[in-house]
Short mmCIF file of C-alpha atoms in Angstrom, two decimals:
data_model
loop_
_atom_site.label_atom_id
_atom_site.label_comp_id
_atom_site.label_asym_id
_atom_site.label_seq_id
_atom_site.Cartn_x
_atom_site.Cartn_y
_atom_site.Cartn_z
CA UNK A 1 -8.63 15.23 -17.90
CA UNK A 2 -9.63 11.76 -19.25
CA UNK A 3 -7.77 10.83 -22.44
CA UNK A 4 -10.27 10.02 -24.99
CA UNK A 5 -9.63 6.62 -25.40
CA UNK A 6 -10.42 5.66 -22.11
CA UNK A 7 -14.21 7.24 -22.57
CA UNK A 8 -14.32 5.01 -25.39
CA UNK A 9 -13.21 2.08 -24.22
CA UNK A 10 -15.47 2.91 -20.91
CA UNK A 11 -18.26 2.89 -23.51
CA UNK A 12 -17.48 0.24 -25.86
CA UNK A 13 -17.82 -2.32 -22.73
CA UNK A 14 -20.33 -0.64 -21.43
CA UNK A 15 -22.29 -1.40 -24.57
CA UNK A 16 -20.77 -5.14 -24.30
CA UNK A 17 -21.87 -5.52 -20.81
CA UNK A 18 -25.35 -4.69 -21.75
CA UNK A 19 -25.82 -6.86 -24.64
CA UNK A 20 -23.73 -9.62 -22.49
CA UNK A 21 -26.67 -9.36 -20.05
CA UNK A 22 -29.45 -9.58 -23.15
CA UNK A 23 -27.31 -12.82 -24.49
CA UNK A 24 -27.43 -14.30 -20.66
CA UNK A 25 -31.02 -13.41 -20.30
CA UNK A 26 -32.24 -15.01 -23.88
CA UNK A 27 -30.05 -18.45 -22.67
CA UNK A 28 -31.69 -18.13 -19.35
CA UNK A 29 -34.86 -18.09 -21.43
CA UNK A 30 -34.15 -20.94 -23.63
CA UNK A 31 -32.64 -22.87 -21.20
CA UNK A 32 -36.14 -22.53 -18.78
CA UNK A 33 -37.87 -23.79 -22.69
CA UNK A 34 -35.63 -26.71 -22.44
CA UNK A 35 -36.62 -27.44 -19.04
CA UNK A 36 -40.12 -26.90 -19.02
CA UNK A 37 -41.47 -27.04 -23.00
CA UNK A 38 -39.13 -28.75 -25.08
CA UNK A 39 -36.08 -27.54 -27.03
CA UNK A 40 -37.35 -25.90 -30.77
CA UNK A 41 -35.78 -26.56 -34.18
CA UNK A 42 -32.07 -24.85 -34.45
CA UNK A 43 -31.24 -25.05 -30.50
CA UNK A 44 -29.69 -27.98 -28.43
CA UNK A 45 -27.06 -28.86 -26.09
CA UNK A 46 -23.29 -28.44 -27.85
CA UNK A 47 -21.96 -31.62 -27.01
CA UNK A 48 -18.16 -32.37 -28.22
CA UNK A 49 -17.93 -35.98 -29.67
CA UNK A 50 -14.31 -38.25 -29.96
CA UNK A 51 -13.87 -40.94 -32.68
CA UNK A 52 -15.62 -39.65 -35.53
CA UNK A 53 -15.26 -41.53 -38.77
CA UNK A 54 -13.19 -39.47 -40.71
CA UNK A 55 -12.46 -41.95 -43.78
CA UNK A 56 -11.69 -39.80 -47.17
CA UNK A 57 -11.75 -36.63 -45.57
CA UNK A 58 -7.77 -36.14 -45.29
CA UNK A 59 -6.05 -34.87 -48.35
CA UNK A 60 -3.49 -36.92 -50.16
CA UNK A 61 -0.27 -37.63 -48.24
CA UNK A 62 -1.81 -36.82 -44.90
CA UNK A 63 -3.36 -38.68 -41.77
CA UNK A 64 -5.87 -37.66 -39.31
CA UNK A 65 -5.16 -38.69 -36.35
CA UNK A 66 -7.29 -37.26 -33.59
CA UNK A 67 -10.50 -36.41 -34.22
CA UNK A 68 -13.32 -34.10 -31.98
CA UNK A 69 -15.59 -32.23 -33.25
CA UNK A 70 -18.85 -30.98 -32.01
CA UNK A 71 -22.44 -31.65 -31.88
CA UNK A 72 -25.82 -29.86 -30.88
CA UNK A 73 -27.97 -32.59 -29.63
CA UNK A 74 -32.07 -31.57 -29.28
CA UNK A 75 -33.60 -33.75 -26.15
CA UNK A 76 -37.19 -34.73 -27.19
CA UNK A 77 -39.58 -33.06 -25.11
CA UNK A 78 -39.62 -31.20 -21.66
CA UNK A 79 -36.64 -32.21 -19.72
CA UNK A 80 -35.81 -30.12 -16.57
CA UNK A 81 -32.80 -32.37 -15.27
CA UNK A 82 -31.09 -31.69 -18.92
CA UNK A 83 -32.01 -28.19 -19.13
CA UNK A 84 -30.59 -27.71 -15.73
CA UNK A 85 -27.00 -29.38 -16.03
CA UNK A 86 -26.84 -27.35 -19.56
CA UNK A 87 -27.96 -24.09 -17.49
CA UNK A 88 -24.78 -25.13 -15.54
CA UNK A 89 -22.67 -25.78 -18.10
CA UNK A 90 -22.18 -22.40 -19.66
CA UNK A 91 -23.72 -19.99 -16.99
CA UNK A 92 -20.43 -20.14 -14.55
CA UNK A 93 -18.57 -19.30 -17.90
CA UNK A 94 -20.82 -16.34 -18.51
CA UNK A 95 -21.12 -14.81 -15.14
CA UNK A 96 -17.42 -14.68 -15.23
CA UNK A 97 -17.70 -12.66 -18.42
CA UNK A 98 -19.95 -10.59 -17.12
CA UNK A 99 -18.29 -9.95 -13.20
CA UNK A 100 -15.45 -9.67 -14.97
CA UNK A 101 -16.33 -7.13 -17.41
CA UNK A 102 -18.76 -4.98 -14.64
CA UNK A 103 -15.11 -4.78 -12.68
CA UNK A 104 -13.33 -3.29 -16.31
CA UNK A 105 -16.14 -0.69 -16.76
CA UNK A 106 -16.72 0.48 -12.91
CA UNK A 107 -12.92 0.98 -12.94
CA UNK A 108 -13.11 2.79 -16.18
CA UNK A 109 -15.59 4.76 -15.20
CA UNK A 110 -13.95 6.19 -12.24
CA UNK A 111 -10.66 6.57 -14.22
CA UNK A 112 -12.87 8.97 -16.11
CA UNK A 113 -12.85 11.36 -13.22
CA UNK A 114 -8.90 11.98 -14.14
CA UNK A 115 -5.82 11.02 -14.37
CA UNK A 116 -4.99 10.07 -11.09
CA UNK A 117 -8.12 8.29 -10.37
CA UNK A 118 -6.64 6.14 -13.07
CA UNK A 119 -3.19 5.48 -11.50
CA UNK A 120 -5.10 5.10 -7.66
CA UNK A 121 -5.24 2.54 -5.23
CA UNK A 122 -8.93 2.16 -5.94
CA UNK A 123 -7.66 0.85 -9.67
CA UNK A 124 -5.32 -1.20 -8.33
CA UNK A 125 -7.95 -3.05 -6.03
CA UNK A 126 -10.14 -3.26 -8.84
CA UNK A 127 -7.12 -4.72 -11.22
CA UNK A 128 -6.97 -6.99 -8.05
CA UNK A 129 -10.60 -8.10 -7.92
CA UNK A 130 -10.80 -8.54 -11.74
CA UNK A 131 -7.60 -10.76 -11.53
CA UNK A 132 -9.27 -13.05 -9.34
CA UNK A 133 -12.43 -13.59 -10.78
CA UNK A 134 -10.93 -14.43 -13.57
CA UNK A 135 -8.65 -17.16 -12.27
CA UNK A 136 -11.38 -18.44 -10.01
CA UNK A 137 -13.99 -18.12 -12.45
CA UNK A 138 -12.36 -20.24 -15.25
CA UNK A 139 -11.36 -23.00 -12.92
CA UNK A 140 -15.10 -23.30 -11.07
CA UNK A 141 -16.00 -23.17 -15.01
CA UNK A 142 -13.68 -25.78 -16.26
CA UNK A 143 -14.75 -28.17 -13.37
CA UNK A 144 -18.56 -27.64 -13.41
CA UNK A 145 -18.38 -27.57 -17.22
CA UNK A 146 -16.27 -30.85 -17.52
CA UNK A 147 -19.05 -32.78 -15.04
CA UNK A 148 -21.93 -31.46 -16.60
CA UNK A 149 -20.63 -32.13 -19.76
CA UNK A 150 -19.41 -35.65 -18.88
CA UNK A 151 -22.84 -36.30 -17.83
CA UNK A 152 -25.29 -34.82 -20.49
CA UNK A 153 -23.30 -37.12 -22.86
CA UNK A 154 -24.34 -39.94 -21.09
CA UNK A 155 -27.50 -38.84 -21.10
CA UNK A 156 -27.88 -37.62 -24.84
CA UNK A 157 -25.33 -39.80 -26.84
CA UNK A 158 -25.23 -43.55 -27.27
CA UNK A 159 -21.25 -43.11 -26.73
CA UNK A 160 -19.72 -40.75 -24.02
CA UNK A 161 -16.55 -40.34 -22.39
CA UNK A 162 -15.98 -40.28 -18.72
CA UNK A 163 -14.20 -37.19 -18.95
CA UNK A 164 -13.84 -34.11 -21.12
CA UNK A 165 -11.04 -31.30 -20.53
CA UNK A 166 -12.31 -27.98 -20.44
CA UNK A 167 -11.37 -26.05 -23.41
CA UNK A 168 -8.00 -23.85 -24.29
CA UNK A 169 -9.58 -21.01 -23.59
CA UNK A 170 -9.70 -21.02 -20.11
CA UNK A 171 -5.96 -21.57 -19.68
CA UNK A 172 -5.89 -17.65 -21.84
CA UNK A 173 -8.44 -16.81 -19.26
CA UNK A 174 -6.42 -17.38 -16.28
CA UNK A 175 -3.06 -16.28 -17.50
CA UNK A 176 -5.26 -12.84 -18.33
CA UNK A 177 -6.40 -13.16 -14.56
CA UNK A 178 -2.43 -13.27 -13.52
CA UNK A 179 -1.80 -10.86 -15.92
CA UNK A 180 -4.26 -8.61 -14.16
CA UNK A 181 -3.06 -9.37 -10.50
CA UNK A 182 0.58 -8.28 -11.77
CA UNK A 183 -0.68 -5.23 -13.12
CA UNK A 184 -2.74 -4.55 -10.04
CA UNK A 185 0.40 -5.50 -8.10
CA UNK A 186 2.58 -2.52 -10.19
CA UNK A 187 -0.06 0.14 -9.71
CA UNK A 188 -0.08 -0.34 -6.14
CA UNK A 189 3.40 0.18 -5.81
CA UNK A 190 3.57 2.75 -8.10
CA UNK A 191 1.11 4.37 -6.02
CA UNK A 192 3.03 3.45 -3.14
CA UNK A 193 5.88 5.16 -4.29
CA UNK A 194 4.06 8.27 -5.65
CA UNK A 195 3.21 9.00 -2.49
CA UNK A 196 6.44 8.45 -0.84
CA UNK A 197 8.09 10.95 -3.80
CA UNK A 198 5.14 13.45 -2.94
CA UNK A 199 5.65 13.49 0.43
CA UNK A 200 9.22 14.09 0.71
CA UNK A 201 10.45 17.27 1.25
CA UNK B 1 4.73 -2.58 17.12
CA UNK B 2 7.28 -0.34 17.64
CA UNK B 3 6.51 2.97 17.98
CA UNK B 4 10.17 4.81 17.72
CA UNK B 5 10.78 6.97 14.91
CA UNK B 6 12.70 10.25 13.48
CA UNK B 7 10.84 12.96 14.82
CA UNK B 8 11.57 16.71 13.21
CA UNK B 9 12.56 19.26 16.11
CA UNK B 10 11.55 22.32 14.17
CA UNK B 11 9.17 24.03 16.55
CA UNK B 12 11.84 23.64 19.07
CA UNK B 13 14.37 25.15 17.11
CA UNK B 14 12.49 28.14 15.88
CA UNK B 15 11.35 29.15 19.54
CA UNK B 16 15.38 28.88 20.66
CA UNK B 17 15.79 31.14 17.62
CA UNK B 18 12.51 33.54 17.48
CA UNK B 19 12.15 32.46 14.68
CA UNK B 20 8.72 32.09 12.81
CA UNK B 21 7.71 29.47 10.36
CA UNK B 22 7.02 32.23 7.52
CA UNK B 23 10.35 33.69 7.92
CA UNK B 24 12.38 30.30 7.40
CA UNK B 25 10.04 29.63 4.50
CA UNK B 26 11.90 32.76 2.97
CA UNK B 27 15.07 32.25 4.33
CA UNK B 28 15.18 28.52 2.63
CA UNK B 29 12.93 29.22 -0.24
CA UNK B 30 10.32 26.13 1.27
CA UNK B 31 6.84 26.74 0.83
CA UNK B 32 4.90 27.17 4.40
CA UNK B 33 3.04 24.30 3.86
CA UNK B 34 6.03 22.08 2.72
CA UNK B 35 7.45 22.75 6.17
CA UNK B 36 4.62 22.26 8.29
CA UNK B 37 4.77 19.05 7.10
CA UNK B 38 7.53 18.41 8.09
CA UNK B 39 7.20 19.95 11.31
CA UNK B 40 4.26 17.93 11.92
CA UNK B 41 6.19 14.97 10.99
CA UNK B 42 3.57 14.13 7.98
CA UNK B 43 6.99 13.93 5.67
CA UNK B 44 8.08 10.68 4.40
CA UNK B 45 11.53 11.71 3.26
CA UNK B 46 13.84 14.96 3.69
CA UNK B 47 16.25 15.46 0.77
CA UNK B 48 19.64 16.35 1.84
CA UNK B 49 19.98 19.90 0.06
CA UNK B 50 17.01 20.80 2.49
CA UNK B 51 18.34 19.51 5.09
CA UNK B 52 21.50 21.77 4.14
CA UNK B 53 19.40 24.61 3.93
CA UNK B 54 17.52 24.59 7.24
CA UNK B 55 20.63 23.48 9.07
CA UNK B 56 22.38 27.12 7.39
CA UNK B 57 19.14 28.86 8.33
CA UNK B 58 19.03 27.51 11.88
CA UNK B 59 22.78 27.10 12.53
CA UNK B 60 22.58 24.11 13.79
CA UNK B 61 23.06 20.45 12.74
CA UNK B 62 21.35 17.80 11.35
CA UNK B 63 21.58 15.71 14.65
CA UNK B 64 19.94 19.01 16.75
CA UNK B 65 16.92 18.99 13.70
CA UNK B 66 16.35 15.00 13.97
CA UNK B 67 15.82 13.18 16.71
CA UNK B 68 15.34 9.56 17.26
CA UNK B 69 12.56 8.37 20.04
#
C-alpha cells in the first residue's frame, strides 16, 4: 500500500510540473515577441549590473562595499539575435527544472504501485538519472548563462563586464544532484542486499 | 569468467536415501519451495542451523551436501 504522503507529494509535483510547462511555454512566447515584435512595457532582459552608486544608502557606522544588483533592460524594437541569447539564457535552467522534476514524479508514480516499487532498482536508476541531470544541468546552465549573459550586456548596457559567475544557486543544485546519486547509490545496495537476505535459506 | 561455484548435492542425496523432497520438507520444517531453491542452486546463502538440519535429516555432512566445481 502507498503511504499517503507519497500520493501527495506524487500530486503536488505533478501539479508543479504542469504549471512549470505553462511558465516555459508563456517565456517561450515572450521570448519569440522579443525576437520578432518588440519587448512590451513590464518585460525585459534581467541583466545584473556591478558598481552602482550607492552614496547615502548605508546606515550610520557602516560601509558598502560591493555592490550588484539587478536590472531589466527593454531592447527597442524587434531584435531576434537578443531574444535568442535571452531564450538561452534561462531555458537550459528551466529544462533542468523540468527533466528533473518529470524524473521525481515518474518515480513517484511507480512508487505508488507499493512499497517495494518504492525501495526497487527501478527507483534507484531513477534517483540515478535525476542525480545527473541535475549536476549536468546546472553546469551546461552556469556556462551558457554566464556567456549569454556576458554578451547581452554588451549589447544592452553602456558598461559590461567580461564575465559574470553564475549564481549560488546552482552550487545547491548540484550538491542536490550528489545528494541524489548517494541516495540512488544506498537504494541499490539496499536492494542488493534485500535480495541476498531473501534468497538465503 | 570463472565459472566454479558451490553447487547443492541434494537430488543426489535424496535418491541415495529414497528420500523425497516433501518428506525432508517435514523432516526439517523447510518449506518445499525454500528447498528447491536450493536444490536448484537459485540460493544465495545457506544459514548454518539449516545446514544442521539437513545434514541430521540426511546423515551426512556438510562436505557430502556442498560441493565445489
Amino acid at each position: 500500500m502507498p503511504t499517503r504522503w507519497i500520493i501527495r507529494l506524487d500530486i503536488l509535483l505533478s501539479i508543479g510540473l504542469a504549471l512549470g510547462c505553462l511558465g516555459a511555454l508563456a517565456g517561450l512566447v515572450m521570448n519569440a515577441g522579443m525576437a520578432f515584435f518588440g519587448t512590451p512595457s513590464g518585460v525585459g532582459v534581467p541583466l545584473r549590473v556591478f558598481d552602482v552608486p550607492v552614496d547615502g544608502l548605508a546606515a550610520g557606522g557602516a560601509t558598502i562595499d560591493a555592490v550588484s544588483a539587478e536590472v531589466t533592460v527593454r531592447p527597442d524594437g524587434a531584435e531576434p539575435l537578443q531574444g535568442l541569447l535571452h531564450l538561452l539564457m534561462w531555458a537550459p535552467g528551466t529544462a533542468t527544472g523540468l527533466l528533473a522534476m518529470f524524473t521525481l514524479v515518474r518515480a513517484l508514480r511507480r512508487a505508488r504501485s507499493g512499497d517495494r516499487a518504492l525501495f526497487s532498482a527501478a527507483t534507484a536508476r531513477d534517483l540515478r538519472r535525476l542525480g545527473w541531470i541535475l549536476i549536468a544541468g546546472a553546469l551546461v546552465s552556469a556556462v551558457i548563462g554566464m556567456v549569454t549573459e556576458a554578451i547581452l550586456s554588451s549589447m544592452l548596457l553602456a558598461e559590461s563586464h567580461p564575465f559574470y559567475p553564475p549564481p549560488g544557486e546552482l552550487l545547491g543544485v548540484i550538491v542536490a544532484g550528489f545528494a541524489a546519486l548517494g541516495v540512488s547509490e544506498i537504494v541499490r545496495r539496499g536492494v542488493a542486499l534485500l535480495e541476498e537476505v531473501e534468497a538465503t535459506i | 569468467m570463472d565459472e566454479r561455484a558451490i553447487r547443492v548435492r541434494l537430488d543426489e542425496l535424496l535418491q541415495e536415501r529414497g528420500m523425497t523432497l516433501t518428506e525432508l520438507s517435514h523432516r526439517v520444517e523447510i518449506t518445499v519451495v525454500n528447498l528447491s531453491i536450493l536444490k536448484n542452486g537459485h540460493a544465495k546463502a545457506i544459514r548454518f542451523s539449516t545446514l544442521t538440519r539437513l545434514c541430521e535429516a540426511l546423515g551426512c555432512q556438510p562436505g557430502d551436501l556442498l560441493t565445489y566445481e
